[in-house]
Coordinates of C-alpha atoms in Angstrom, one line a residue:
X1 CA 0.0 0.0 0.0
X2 CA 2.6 2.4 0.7
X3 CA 4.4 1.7 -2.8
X4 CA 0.7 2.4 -4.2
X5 CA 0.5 5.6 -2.6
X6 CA 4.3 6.5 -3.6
X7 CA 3.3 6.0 -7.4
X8 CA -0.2 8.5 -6.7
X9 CA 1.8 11.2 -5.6
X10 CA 4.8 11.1 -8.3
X11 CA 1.8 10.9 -10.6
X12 CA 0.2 13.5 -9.2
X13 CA 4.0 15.3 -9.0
X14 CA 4.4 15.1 -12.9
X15 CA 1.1 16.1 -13.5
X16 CA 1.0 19.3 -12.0
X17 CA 4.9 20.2 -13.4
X18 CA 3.8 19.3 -17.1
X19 CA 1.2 22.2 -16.2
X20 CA -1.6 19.8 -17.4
X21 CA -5.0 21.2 -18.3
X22 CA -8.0 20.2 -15.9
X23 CA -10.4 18.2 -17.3
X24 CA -14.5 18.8 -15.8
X25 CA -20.5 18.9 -15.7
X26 CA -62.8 13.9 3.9
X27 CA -66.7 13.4 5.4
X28 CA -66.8 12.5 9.4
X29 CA -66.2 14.9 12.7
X30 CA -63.4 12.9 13.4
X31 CA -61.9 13.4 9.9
X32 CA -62.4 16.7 9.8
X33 CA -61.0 17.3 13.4
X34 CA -58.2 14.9 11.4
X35 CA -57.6 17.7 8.5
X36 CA -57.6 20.3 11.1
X37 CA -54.7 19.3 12.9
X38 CA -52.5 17.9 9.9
X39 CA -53.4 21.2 8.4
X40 CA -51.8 22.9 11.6
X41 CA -48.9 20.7 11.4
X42 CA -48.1 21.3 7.8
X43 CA -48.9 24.9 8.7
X44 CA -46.2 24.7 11.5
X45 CA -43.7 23.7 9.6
X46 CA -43.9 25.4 6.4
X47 CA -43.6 28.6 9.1
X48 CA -40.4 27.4 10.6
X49 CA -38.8 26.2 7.1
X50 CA -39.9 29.8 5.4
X51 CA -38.7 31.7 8.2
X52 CA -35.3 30.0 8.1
X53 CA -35.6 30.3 4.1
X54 CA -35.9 33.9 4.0
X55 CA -33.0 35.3 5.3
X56 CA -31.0 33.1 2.8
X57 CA -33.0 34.7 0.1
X58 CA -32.6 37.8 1.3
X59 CA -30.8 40.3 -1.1
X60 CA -28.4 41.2 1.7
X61 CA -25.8 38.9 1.7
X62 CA -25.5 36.4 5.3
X63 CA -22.2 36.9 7.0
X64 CA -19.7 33.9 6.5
X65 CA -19.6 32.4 10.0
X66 CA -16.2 30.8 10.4
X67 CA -14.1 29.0 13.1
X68 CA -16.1 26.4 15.2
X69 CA -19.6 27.7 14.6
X70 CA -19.3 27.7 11.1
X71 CA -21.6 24.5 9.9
X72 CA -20.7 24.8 6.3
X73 CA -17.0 23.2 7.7
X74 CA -19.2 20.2 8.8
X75 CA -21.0 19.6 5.8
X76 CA -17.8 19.5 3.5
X77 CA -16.3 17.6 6.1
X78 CA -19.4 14.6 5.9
X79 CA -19.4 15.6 2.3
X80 CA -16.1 13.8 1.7
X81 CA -16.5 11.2 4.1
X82 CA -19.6 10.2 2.3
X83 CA -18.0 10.3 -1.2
X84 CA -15.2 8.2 0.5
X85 CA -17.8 5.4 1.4
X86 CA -19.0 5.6 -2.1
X87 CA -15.8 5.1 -3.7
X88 CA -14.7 2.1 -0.7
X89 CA -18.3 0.8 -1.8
X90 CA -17.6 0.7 -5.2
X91 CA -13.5 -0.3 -5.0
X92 CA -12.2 2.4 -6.8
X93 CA -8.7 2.6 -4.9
X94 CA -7.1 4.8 -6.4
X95 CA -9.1 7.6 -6.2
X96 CA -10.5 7.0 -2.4
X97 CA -6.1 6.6 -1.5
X98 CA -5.9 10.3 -3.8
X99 CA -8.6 11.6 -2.2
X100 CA -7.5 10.4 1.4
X101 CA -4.5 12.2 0.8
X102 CA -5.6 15.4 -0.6
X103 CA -4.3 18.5 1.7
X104 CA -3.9 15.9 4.2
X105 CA -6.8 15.2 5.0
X106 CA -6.1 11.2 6.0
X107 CA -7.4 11.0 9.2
X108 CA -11.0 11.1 7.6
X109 CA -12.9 7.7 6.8
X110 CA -15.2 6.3 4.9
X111 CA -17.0 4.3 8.0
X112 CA -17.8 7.4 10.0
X113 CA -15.1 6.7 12.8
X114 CA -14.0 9.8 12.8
X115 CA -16.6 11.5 14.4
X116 CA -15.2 15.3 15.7
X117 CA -16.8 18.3 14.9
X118 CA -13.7 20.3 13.0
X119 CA -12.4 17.5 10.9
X120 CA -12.0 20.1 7.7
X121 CA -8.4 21.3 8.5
X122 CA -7.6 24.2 5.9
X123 CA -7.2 27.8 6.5
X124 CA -9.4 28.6 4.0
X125 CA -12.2 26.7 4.8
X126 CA -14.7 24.2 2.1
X127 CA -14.0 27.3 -0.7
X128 CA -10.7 26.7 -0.2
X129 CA -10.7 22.7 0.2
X130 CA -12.9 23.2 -3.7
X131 CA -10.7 25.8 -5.3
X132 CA -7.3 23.4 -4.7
X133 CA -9.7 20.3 -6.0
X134 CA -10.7 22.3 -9.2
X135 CA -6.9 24.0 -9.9
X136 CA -5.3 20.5 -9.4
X137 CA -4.5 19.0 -12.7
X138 CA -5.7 15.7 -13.8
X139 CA -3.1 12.9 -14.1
X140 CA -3.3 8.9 -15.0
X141 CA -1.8 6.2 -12.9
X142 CA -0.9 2.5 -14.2
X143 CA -2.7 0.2 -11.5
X144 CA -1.2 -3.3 -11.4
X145 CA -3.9 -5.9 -10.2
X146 CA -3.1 -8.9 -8.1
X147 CA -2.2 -12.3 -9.8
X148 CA -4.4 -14.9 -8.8
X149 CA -2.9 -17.7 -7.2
X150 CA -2.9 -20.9 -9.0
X151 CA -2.2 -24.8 -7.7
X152 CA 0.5 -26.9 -8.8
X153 CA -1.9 -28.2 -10.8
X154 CA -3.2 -25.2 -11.9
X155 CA 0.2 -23.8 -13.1
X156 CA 1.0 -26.6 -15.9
X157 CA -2.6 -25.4 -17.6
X158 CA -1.0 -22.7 -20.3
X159 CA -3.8 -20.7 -20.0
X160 CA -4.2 -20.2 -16.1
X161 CA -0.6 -19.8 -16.0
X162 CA -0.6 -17.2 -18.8
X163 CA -2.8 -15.2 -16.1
X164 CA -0.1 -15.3 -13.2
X165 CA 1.6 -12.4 -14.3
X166 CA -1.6 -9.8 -13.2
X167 CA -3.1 -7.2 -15.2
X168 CA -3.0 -3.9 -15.4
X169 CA -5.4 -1.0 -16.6
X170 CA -4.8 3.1 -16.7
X171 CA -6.8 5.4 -13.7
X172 CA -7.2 9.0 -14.7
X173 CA -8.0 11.1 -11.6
X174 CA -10.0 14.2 -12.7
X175 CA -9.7 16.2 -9.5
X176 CA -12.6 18.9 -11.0
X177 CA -14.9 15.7 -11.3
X178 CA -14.3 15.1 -7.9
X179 CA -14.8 18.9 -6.6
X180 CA -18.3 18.5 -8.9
X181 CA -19.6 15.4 -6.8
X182 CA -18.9 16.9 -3.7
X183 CA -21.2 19.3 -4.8
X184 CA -23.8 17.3 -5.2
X185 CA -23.2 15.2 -2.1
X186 CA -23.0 18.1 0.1
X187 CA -26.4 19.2 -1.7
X188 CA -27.8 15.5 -0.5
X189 CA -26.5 16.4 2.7
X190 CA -28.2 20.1 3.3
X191 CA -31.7 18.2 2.5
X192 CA -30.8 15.6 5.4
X193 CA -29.7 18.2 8.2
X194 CA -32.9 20.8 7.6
X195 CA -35.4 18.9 9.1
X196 CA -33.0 17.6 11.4
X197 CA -32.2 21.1 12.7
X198 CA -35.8 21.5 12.2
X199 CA -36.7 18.6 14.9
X200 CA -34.5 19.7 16.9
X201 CA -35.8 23.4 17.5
X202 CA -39.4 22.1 17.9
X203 CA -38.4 19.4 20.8
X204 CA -36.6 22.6 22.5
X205 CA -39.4 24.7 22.4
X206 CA -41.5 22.1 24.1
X207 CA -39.4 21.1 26.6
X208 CA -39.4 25.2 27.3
X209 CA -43.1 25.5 27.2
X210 CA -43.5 22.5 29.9
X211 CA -40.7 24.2 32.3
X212 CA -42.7 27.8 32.0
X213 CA -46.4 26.1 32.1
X214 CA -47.4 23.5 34.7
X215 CA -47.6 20.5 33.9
X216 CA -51.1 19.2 32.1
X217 CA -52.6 15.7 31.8
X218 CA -53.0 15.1 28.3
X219 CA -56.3 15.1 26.8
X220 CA -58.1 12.7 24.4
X221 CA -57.7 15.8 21.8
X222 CA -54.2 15.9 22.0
X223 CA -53.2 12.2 21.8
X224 CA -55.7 12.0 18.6
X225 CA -53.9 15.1 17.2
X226 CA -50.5 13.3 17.9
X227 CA -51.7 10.4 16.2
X228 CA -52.8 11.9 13.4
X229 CA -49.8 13.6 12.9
X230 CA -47.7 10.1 13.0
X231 CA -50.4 9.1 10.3
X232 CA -49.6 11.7 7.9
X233 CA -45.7 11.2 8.1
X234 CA -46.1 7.4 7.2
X235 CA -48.7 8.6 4.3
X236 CA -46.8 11.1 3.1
X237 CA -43.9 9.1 2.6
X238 CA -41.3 10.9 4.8
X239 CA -38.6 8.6 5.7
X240 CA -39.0 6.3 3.1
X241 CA -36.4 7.2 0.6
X242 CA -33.2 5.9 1.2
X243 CA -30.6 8.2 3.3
X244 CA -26.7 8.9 2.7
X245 CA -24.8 6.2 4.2
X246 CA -23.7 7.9 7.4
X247 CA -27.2 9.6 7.9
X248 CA -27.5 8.0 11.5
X249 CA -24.3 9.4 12.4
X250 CA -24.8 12.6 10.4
X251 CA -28.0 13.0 12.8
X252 CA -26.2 13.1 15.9
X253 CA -23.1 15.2 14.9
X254 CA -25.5 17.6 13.9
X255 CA -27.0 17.7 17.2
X256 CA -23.5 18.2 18.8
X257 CA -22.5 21.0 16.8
X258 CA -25.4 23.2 17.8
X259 CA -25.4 22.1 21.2
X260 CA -21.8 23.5 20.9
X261 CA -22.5 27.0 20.0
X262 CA -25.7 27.1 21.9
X263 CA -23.3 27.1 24.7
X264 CA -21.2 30.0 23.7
X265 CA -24.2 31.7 22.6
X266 CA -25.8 31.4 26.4
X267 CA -22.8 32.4 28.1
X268 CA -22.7 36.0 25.9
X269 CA -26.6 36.1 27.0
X270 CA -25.6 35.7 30.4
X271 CA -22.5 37.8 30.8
X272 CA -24.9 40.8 29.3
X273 CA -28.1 39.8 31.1
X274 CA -29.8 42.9 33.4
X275 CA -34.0 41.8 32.6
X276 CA -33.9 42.0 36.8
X277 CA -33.3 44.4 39.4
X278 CA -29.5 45.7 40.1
X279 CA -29.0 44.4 43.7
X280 CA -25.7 43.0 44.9
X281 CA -26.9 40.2 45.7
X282 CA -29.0 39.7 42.2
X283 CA -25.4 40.8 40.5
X284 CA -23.3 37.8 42.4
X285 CA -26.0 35.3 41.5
X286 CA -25.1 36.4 38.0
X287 CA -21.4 36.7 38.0
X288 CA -21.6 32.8 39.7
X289 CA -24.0 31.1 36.9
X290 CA -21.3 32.7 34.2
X291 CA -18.8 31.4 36.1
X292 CA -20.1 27.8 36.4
X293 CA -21.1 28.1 32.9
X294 CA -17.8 28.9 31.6
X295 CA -16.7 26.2 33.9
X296 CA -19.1 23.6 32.5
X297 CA -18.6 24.6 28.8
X298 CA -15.3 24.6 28.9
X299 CA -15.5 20.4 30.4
X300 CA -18.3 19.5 27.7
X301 CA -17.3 21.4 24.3
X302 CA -14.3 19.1 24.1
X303 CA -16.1 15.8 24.3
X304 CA -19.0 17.5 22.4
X305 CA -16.3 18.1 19.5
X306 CA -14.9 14.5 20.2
X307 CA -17.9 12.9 20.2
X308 CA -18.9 9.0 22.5
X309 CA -16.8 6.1 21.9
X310 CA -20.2 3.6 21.3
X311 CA -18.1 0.9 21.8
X312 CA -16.8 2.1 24.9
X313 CA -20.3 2.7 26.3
X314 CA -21.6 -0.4 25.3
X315 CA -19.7 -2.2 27.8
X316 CA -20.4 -0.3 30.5
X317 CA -24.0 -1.4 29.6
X318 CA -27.1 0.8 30.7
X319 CA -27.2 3.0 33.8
X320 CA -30.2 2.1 36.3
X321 CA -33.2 4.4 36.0
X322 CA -32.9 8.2 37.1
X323 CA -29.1 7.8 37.5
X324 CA -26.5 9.3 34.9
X325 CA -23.0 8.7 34.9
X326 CA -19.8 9.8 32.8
X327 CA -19.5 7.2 30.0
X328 CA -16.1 8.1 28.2
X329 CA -14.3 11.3 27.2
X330 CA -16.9 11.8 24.0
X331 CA -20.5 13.4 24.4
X332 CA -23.4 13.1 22.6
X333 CA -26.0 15.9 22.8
X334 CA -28.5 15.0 25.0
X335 CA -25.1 14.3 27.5
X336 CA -24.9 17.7 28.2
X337 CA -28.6 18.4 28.2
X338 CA -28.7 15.7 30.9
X339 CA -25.6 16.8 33.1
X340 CA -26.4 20.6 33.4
X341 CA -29.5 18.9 35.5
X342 CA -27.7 16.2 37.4
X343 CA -24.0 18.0 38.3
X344 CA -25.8 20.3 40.6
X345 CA -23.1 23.6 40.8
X346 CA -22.4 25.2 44.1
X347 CA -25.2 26.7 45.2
X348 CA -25.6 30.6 44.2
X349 CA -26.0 33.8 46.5
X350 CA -29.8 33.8 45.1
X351 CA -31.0 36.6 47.0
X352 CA -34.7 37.2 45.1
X353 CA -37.5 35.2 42.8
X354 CA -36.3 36.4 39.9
X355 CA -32.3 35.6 40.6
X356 CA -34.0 31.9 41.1
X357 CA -36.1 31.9 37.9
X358 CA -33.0 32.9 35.9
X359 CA -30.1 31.2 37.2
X360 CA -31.3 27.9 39.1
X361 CA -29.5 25.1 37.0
X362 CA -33.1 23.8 35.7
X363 CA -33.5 27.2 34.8
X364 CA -30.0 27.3 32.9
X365 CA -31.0 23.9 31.3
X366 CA -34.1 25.7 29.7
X367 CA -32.3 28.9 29.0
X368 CA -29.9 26.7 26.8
X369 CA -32.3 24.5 25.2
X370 CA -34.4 27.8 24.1
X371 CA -31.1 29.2 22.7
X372 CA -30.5 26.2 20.6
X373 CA -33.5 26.2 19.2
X374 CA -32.5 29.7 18.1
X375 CA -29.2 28.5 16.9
X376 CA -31.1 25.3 15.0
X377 CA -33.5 28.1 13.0
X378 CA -30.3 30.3 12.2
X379 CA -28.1 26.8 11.1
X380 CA -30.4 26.1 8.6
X381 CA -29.9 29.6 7.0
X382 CA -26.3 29.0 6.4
X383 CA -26.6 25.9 5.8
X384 CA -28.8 27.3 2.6
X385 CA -26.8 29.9 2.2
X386 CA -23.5 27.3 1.8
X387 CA -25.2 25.5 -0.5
X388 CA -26.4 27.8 -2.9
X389 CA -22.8 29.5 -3.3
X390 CA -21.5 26.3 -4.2
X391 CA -23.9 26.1 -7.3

């Protein structure tokens, strides 16, 4: 393997000093009460996608968000990953060892092992990881296949033994072909991760509503809604089309990745906060939630960015009910949703009602999950926005 990848990169070597050109292309109550509420569903979320929608139509261009809350890194990233499965799926070597080896980028796989958040390790970012794929020069490679392996028996047959030498066939790697299908897989991708981000808002906003509101017995009106609105996913054929290959794990990365700069974006709420009265007292309840925030952010983001070790977790089997534990040095999402209410903080000068209804770590909890939902609505922009400059 390593002679293999010697001979890519003197190909790729003389390619690109021989200055090569590139080479790229309804009658009842009941079913009316039915239409009612899967008309208010569809309503719902026609609202949240056109919302999200507009400001990536807007004539005012978005701002590029870069560093670690910049998504569009994270769709490139999956977007070669998944084009690596393809290519391991479909045994073309030579371009999945080029492509592997592209502005070292090697420690990416096709299986979805490598699971952190900022995998997509250039300066420039995915226009700069595209512009190097479309300037590189296309360049042909002999590949050598394999002989079989033949008997003793086998060997005296002139015609078996006339096939123990191998064969061999010319690869041409057209780097702008390769730039093209990203493209296109990263478009797959952005119709994946919307309603995603999209499910992800809507559970946050209802796990909001039932900390504000107390708690309600749910009515016969409501579980027929609900199953209604089960009904109409599984008739309207949502789901049923076949996902990219590392959708599962797509889901969940997704999920990290906002949790991630939901966190930052609490913590500048927090440090700016004054919806309450000025007291000392009210101001040191502050100044300690920050703090613990900081405190807890700066534990989680890095397993949030690493991501769980499922193999690791698996043998420490399932914790008992109501308990939590730390698993390994990764984090899923709903990890850190999960410790902010179980790893209780030192307990805060709360000196008034409103200190408690602001900074109490269930209060906190909420706080973050109604900033994620914020963060899920303005994801979706960008991710829009990302895909529609790559066009």
């Amino acid at each position: 393997m390593d002679a293999f990848t010697a001979q890519l990169q003197a190909a790729h070597a003389e390619a690109v000093n021989a200055n090569l050109d590139i080479s790229s292309g309804s009658t009842t109550l009941e079913d009316a009460y039915a239409t009612e509420m899967i008309n208010k569903s569809r309503s719902a979320v026609t609202a949240t996608t056109a919302a999200a929608g507009e400001s990536s139509q807007s004539s005012t261009p978005r701002p590029e968000r870069t560093g670690k809350h910049a998504i569009s890194s994270l769709l490139m990233q999956r977007a070669i990953q998944t084009q690596l499965y393809y290519l391991a799926d479909l045994r073309d070597e030579p371009t999945y060892m080029w492509m592997r080896e592209f502005l070292n980028h090697g420690h990416l796989d096709d299986k979805g092992r490598f699971n952190e958040l900022d995998g997509l390790r250039c300066d420039g970012g995915w226009q700069y990881y595209l512009e190097q794929l479309e300037s590189a020069p296309s360049f042909s490679i002999t590949v050598q296949l394999a002989p079989p392996r033949l008997s003793a028996q086998q060997k005296r047959n002139p015609y078996l033994a006339a096939q123990s030498v191998g064969r061999s066939y010319e690869e041409t790697i057209m780097p702008s072909k390769i730039s093209q299908t990203l493209r296109t897989v990263a478009r797959s991708l952005e119709t994946e991760w919307v309603p995603v981000l999209i499910k992800i808002a809507e559970e946050d906003r209802k796990r909001v509503q039932l900390y504000d509101a107390p708690p309600q017995i749910q009515t016969a009106a409501a579980a027929y809604q609900a199953f209604w609105c089960e009904r109409q996913v599984v008739a309207g054929g949502e789901g049923d089309d076949q996902g990219t290959p590392l959708h599962a794990l797509n889901e969940r990365i997704v999920a990290r990745f906002c949790t991630r700069v939901a966190l930052d974006k609490l913590i500048e709420e927090l440090q700016g906060d004054s919806s309450f009265g000025h007291s000392a007292e009210d101001e040191e309840a502050r100044r300690a939630a920050v703090e613990w925030l900081q405190d807890f952010a700066n534990e989680w983001e890095p397993k949030l960015k690493r991501g769980p070790d499922d193999d690791k977790r698996r043998s420490f089997g399932v914790a008992p009910p109501g308990h939590w534990q730390r698993l390994c040095n990764g984090a899923d999402a709903n990890d850190v949703t999960e410790a902010m209410w179980q790893e209780l903080p030192p307990l805060f000068a709360y000196a008034s009602d409103d200190a408690m209804r602001l900074y109490s770590p269930e209060a906190l909890a909420a706080r973050l999950r109604r900033v994620r939902a914020g963060v899920c609505d303005e994801l979706i922009g960008d991710l829009r926005a990302t895909v529609h400059s790559m066009s």
